[in-house]
Short mmCIF file of C-alpha atoms in Angstrom, two decimals:
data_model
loop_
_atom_site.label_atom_id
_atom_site.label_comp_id
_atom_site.label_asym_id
_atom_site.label_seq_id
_atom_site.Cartn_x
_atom_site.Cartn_y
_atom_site.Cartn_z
CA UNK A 1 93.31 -104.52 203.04
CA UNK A 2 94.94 -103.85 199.72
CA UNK A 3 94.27 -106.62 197.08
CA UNK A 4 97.82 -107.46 195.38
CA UNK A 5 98.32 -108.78 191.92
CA UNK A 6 98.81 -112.33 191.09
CA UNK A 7 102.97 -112.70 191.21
CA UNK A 8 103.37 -109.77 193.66
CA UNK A 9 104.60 -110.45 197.22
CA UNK A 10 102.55 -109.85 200.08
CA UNK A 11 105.95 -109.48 202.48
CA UNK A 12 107.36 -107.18 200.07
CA UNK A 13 109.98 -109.26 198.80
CA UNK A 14 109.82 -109.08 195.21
CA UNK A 15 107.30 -107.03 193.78
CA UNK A 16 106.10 -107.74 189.83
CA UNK A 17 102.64 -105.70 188.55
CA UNK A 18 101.11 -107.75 185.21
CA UNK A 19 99.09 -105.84 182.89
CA UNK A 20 96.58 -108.89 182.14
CA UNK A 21 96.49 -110.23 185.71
CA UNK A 22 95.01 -106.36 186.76
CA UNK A 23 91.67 -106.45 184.38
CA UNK A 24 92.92 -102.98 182.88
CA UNK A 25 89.64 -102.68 181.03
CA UNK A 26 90.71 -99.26 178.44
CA UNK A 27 89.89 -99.58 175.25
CA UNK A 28 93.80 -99.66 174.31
CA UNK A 29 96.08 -101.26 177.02
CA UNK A 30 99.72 -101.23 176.13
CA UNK A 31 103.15 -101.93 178.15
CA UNK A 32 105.79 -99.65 177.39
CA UNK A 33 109.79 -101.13 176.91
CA UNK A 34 111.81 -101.42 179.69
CA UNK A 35 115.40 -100.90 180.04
CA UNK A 36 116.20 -104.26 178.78
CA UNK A 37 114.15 -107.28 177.75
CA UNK A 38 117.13 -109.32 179.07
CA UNK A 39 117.00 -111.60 182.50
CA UNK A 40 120.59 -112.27 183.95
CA UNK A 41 120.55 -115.97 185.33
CA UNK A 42 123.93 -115.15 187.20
CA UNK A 43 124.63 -112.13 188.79
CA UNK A 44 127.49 -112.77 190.44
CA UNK A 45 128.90 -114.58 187.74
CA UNK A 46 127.93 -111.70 185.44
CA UNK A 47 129.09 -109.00 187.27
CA UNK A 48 132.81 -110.83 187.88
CA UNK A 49 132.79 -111.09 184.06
CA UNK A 50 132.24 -107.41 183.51
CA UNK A 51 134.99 -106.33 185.97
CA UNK A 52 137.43 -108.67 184.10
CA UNK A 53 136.58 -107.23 180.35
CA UNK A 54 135.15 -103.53 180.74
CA UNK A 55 134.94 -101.45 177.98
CA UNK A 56 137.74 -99.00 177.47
CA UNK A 57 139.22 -100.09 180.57
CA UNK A 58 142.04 -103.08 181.79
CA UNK A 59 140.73 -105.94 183.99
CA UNK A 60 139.64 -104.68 187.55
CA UNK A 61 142.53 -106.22 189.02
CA UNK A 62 145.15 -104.70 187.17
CA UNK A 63 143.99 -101.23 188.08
CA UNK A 64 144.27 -101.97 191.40
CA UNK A 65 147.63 -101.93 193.27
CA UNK A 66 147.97 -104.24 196.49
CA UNK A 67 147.60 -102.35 199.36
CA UNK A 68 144.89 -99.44 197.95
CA UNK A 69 141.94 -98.17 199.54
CA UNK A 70 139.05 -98.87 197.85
CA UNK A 71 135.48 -97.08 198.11
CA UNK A 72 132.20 -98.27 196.58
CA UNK A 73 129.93 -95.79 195.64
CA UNK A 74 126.92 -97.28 195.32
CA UNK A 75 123.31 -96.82 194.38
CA UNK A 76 121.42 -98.34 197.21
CA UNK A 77 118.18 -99.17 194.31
CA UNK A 78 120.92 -101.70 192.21
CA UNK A 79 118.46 -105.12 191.69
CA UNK A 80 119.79 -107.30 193.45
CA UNK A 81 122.19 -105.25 194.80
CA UNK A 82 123.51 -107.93 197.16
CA UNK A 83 124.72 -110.74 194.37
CA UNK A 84 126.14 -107.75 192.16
CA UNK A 85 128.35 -106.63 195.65
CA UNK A 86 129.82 -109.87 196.30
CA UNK A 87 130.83 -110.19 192.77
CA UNK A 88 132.71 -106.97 192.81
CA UNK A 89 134.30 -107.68 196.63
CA UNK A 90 135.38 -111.06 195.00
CA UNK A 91 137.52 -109.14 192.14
CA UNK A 92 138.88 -106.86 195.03
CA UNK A 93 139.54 -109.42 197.26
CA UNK A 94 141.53 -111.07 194.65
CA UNK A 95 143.27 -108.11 193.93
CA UNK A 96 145.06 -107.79 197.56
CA UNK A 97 143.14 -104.00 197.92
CA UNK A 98 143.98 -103.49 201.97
CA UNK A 99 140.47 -101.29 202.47
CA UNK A 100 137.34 -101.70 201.40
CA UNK A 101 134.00 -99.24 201.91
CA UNK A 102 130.76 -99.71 201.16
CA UNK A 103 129.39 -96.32 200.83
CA UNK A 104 125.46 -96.22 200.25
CA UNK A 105 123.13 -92.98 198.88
CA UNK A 106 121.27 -92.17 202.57
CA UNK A 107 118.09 -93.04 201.33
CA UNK A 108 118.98 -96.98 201.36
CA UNK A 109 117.03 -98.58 203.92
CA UNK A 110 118.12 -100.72 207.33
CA UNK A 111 117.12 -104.02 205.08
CA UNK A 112 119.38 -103.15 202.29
CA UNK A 113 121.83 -101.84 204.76
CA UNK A 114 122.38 -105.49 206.31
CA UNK A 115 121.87 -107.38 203.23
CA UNK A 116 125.56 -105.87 202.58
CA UNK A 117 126.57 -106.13 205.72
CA UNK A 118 126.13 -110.13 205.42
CA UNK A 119 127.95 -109.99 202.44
CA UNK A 120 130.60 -107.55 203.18
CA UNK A 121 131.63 -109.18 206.36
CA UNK A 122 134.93 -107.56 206.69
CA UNK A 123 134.41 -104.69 205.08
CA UNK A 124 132.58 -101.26 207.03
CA UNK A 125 129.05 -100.65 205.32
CA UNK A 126 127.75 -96.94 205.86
CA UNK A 127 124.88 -95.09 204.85
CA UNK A 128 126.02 -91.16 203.29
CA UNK A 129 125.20 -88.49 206.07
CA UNK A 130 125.40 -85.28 203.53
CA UNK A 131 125.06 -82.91 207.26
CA UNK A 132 127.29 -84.35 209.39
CA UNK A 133 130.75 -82.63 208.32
CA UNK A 134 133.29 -85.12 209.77
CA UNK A 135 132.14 -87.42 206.86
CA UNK A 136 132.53 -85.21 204.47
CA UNK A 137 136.12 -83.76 202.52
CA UNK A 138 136.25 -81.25 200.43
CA UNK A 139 136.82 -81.87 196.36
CA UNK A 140 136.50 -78.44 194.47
CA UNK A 141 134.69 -75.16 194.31
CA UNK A 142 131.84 -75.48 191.49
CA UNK A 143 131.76 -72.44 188.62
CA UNK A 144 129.67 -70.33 191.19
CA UNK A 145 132.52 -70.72 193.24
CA UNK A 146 130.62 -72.91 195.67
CA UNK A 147 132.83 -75.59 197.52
CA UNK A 148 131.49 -78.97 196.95
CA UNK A 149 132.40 -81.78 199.61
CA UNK A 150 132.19 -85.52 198.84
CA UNK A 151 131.64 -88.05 201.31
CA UNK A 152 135.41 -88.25 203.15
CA UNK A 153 135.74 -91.89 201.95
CA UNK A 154 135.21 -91.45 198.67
CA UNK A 155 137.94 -88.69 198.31
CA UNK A 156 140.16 -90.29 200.49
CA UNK A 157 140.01 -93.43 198.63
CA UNK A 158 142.92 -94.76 196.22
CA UNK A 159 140.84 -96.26 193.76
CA UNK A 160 136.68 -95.51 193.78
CA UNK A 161 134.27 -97.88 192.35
CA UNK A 162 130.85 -96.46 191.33
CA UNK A 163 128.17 -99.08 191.05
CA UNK A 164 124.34 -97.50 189.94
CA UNK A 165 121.19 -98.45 188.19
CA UNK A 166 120.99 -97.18 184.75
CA UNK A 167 118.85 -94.38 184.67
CA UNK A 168 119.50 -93.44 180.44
CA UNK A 169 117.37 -90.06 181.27
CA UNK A 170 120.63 -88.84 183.10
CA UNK A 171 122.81 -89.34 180.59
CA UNK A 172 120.56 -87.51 178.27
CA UNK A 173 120.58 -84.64 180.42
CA UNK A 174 124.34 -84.78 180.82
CA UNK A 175 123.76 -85.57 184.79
CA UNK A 176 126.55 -87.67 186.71
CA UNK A 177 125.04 -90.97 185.65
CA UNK A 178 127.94 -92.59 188.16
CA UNK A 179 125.60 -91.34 191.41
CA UNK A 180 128.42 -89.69 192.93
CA UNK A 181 126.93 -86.52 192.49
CA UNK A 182 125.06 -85.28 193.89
CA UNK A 183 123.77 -88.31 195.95
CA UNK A 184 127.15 -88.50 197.92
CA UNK A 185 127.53 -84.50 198.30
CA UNK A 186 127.05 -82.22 201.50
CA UNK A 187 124.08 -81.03 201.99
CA UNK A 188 124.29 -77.48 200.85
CA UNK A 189 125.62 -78.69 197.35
CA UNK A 190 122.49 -81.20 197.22
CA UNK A 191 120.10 -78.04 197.97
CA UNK A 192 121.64 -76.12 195.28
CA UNK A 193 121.42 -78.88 192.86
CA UNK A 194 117.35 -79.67 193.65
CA UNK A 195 116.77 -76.03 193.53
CA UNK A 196 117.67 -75.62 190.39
CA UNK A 197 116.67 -79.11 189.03
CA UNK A 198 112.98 -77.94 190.16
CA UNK A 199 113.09 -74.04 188.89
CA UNK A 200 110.53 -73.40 186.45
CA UNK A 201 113.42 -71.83 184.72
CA UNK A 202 117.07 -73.44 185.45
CA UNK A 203 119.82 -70.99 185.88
CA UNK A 204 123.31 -70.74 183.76
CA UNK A 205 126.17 -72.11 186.09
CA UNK A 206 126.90 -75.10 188.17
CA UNK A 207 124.35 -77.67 187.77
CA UNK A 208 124.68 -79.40 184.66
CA UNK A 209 128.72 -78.60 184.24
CA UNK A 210 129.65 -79.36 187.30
CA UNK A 211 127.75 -82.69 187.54
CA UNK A 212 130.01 -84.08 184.48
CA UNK A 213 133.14 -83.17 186.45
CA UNK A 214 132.91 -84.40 189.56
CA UNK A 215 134.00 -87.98 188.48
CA UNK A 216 136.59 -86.85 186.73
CA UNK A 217 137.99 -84.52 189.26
CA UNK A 218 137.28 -87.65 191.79
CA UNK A 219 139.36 -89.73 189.55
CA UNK A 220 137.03 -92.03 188.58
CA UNK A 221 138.59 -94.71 186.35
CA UNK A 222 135.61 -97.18 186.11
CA UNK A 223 131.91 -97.48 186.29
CA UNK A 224 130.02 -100.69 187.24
CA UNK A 225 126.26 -100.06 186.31
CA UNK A 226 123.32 -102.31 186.10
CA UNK A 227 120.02 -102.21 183.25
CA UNK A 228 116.55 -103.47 185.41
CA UNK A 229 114.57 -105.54 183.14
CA UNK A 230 110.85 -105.00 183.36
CA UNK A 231 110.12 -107.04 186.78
CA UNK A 232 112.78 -104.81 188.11
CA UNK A 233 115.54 -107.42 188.38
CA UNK A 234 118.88 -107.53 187.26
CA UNK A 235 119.00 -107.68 182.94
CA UNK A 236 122.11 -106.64 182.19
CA UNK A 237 125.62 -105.25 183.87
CA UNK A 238 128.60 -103.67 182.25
CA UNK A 239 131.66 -102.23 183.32
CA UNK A 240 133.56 -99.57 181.53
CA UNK A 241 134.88 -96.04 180.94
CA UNK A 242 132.45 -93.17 181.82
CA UNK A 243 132.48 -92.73 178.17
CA UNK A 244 132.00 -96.31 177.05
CA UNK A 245 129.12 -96.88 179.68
CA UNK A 246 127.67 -93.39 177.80
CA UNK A 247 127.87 -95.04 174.60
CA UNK A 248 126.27 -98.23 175.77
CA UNK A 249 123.18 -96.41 177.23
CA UNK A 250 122.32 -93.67 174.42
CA UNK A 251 121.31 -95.77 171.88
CA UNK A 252 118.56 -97.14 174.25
CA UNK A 253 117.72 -93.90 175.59
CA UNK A 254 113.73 -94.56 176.88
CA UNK A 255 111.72 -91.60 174.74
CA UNK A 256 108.10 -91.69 173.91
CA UNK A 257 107.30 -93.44 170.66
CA UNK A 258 104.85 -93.31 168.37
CA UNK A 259 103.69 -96.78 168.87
CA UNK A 260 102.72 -97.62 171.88
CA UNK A 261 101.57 -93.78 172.12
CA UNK A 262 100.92 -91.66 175.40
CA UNK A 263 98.55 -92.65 177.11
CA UNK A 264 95.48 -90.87 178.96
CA UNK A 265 95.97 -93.33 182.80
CA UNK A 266 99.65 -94.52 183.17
CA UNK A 267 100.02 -97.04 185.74
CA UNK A 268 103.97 -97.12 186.29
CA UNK A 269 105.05 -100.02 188.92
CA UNK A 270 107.85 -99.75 191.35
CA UNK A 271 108.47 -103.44 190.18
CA UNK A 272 111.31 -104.92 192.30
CA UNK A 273 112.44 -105.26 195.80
CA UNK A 274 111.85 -103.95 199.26
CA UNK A 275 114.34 -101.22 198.75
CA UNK A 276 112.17 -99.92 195.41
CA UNK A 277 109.42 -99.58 197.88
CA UNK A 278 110.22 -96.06 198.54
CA UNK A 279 108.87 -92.29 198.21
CA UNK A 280 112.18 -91.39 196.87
CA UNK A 281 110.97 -93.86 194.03
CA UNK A 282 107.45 -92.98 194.04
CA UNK A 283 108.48 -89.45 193.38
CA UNK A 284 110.81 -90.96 190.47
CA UNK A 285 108.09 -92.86 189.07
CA UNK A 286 105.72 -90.35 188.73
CA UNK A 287 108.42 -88.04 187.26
CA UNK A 288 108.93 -90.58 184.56
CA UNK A 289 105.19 -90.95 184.05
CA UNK A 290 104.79 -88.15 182.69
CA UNK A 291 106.44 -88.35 179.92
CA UNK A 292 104.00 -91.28 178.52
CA UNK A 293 101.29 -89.38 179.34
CA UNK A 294 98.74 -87.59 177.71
CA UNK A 295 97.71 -83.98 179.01
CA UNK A 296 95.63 -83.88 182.23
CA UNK A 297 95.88 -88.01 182.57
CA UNK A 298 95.91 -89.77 185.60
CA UNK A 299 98.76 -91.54 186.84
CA UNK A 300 98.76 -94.32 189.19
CA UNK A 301 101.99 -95.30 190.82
CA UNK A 302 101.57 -98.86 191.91
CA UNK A 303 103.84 -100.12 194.93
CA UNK A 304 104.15 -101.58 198.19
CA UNK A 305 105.22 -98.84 200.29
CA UNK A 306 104.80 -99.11 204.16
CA UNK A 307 106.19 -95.92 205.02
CA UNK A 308 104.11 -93.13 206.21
CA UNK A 309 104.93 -89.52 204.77
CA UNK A 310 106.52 -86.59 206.83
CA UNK A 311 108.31 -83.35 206.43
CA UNK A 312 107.26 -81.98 203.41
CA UNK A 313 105.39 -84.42 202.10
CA UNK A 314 102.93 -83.58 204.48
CA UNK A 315 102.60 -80.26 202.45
CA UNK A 316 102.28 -81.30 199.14
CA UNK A 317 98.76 -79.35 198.55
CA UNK A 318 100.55 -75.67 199.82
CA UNK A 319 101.84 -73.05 196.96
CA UNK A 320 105.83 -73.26 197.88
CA UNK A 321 107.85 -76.70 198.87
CA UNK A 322 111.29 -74.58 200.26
CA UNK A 323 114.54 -76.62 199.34
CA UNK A 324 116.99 -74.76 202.07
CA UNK A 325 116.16 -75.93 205.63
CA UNK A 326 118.09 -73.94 208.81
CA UNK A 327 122.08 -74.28 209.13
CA UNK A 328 123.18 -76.30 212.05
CA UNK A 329 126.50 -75.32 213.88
CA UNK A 330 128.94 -76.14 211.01
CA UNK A 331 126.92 -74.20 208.18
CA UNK A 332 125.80 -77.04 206.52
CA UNK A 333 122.18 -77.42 206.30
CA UNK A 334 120.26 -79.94 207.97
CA UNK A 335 119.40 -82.44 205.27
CA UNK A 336 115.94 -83.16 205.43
CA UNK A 337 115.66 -85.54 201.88
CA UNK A 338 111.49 -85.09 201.82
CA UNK A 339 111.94 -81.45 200.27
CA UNK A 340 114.04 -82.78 197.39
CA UNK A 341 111.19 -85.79 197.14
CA UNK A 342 108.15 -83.29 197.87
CA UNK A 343 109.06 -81.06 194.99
CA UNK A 344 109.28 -83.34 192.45
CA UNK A 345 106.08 -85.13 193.25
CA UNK A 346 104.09 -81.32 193.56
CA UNK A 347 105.65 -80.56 189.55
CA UNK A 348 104.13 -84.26 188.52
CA UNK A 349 100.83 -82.99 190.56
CA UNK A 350 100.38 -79.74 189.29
CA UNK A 351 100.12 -81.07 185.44
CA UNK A 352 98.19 -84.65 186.44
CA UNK A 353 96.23 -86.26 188.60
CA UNK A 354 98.20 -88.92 190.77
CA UNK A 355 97.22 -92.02 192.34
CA UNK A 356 98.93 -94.55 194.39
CA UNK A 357 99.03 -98.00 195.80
CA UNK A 358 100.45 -98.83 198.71
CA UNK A 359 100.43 -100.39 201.79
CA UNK A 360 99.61 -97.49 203.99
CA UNK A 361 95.85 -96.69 204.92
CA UNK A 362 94.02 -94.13 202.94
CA UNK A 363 94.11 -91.40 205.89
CA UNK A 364 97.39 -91.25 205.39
CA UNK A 365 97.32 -90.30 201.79
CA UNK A 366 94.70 -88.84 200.64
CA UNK A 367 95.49 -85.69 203.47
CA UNK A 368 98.62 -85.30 200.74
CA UNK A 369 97.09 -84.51 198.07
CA UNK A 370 97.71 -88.58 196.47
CA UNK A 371 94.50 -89.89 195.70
CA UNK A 372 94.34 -94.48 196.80
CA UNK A 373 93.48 -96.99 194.65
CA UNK A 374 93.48 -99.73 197.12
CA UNK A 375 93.17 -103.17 194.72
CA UNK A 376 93.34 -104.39 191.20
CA UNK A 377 89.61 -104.65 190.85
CA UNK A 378 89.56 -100.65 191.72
CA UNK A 379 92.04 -100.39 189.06
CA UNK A 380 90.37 -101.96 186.73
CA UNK A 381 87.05 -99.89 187.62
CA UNK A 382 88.91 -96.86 187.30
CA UNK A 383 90.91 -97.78 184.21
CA UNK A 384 87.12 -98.29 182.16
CA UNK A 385 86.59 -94.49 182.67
CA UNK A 386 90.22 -94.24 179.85
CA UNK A 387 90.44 -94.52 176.30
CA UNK A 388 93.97 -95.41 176.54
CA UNK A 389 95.91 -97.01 179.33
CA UNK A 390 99.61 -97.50 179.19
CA UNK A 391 101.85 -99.76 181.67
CA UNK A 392 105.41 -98.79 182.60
CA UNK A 393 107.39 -101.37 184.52
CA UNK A 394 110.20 -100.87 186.97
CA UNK A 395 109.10 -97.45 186.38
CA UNK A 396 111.61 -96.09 189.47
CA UNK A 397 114.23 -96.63 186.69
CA UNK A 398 112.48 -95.47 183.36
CA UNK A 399 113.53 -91.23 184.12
CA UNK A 400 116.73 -89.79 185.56
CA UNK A 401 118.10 -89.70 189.63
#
């Protein structure tokens, strides 16, 4: 039975790793920044304030003319995602909007799925299905003249709302920090877009122009996003101007600094809820590992997760993960979202050694290629064998999408 951390919860609720509380017993032990150092008392409260004074941008309500559709596109891993949705259906609500979708990234899970559902009583709740092509509408052909399709609520929609965790790695990279795309694309546009974010080598052409247009070819006015602090809860929410929100998150971008330095074991947490106790996140965390670690170091990704791996995640230790999986009737292909997760996880395991915590029994790990640590006292055993240890917190949010 896995031994968790003083303040972490046992049921998966809420889960918080501390540095001190583990014995980490390097010579150096350090924590690296999060996003914010900020906690928000009142999310709700909070997030009605930022729809009423966004940056670059009128009051919510005044962009909004009784009557419209409205779609939320939103990023399933938002802390508290719950309190920061009934702020925003309060603003709509008050705004007379006629139709309101939720519209989640597929890899939110059934929890987070009814946690909106209590809160969005009246309103339909769906999870993205990027195969199925009667949910999807077509938006534009990309430079490689490939047609991109959107989830059909989105395009449909009069007025779209994007509400994501801040990621500042994405806008760095000049990705679609909004989450539309590709998270809410058909699958064949989502292959594309992983094969090339994984190629040793990344091709001139779609992926990096395209992702910067599809808001604005969408129409998106206004962005809601959300910072995580370091326990993976809510810090700090703005609303604004895909510009504005830009200018907000650059000057915070997460790099590595010279103090704390990289570090030869990085333990980076999936601090937060049930819905950050994922392998899309695990994969994310690692990812974002690497860049505070030293060459050849160890990572340890610390979570909760209960979920057993399949698809390709069961082949992590072959030569070649293949993105593309077979075309069903319509020509889309069958969206199968271990590939995208399985490739990014093999690049972190090809340059470092990676551990993880969970929840799941060792024989169905170590098979992978992931090597268990199983408590905080074997963390601290293995952490004595390091010079240097550094910490990164709410680490599913420290890299890019």
């Amino acid at each position: 039975m896995s031994q968790h951390l003083p303040g972490s919860a046992q049921n998966g609720l809420h889960v918080q790793f501390h540095a001190k509380q583990a014995g980490l017993s390097s010579v150096q032990v350090w924590e690296y920044d999060a996003g914010t150092k900020r906690t928000c008392r009142d999310v709700l409260g909070e997030t009605v304030q930022a729809l009423q004074r966004p940056d670059d941008f009128p009051p919510l309500e005044a962009a909004i003319v009784p009557g419209d559709r409205v779609a939320l596109a939103i990023d399933p891993n938002v802390p508290q995602i719950d309190a920061v949705v009934e702020g925003v259906l309060r603003m709509l609500n008050a705004a007379d909007a006629s139709e309101i979708e939720l519209v989640l990234w597929d890899e939110a899970t059934d929890e987070t799925l009814a946690r909106l559902r209590t809160v969005a009583t009246d309103h339909a709740v769906v999870r993205h299905e990027s195969d199925i092509r009667e949910s999807l509408s077509y938006l534009a052909a990309d430079v490689d003249a490939d047609p991109i399709y959107l989830n059909r609520s989105v395009v449909d929609a009069d007025f779209v709302l994007p509400i994501a965790a801040v990621r500042p790695t994405d806008v760095a990279e000049k990705r679609d920090f909004s989450g539309i795309y590709p998270s809410l694309s058909d699958s064949a546009t989502r292959g594309r877009f992983d094969e090339h974010a994984t190629a040793a080598v990344v091709p001139l052409g779609s992926t990096g122009s395209i992702a910067r247009e599809v808001p604005w070819l969408l129409g998106v006015q206004l962005l809601l996003t959300v910072t995580a602090n370091s326990d993976g809860r809510v810090g700090e929410i703005h609303a604004g101007t895909m510009e504005a929100i830009a200018k907000r998150i650059t000057p915070t971008l997460r790099r590595p600094d010279p103090v704390p330095p990289p570090a030869s074991l990085v333990v980076a947490a999936l601090d937060g809820d049930a819905q950050q106790q994922t392998w899309e996140n695990v994969a994310r965390a690692a990812n974002a590992a690497m860049q505070y670690a030293e060459p050849d170091a160890t990572i340890v990704v610390w979570s909760t997760l209960d979920q057993a791996p399949s698809g390709a995640l069961l082949s992590l230790e072959e030569e070649n993960t293949v993105i593309n999986a077979e075309k069903d009737g319509d020509g889309l292909p069958r969206w199968d979202p271990t590939l995208a997760m399985a490739a990014r996880l093999k690049q972190v395991m090809t340059k470092h050694r990676v551990m993880l915590h969970s929840r799941l029994p060792r024989e169905s790990v170590e098979p992978i290629g992931l090597g268990v640590i199983e408590s905080a006292t074997e963390l601290a055993n293995l952490s004595r064998g390091f010079e240097s240890c550094g910490v990164l917190r709410a680490a599913q949010f420290a890299g890019g999408n």
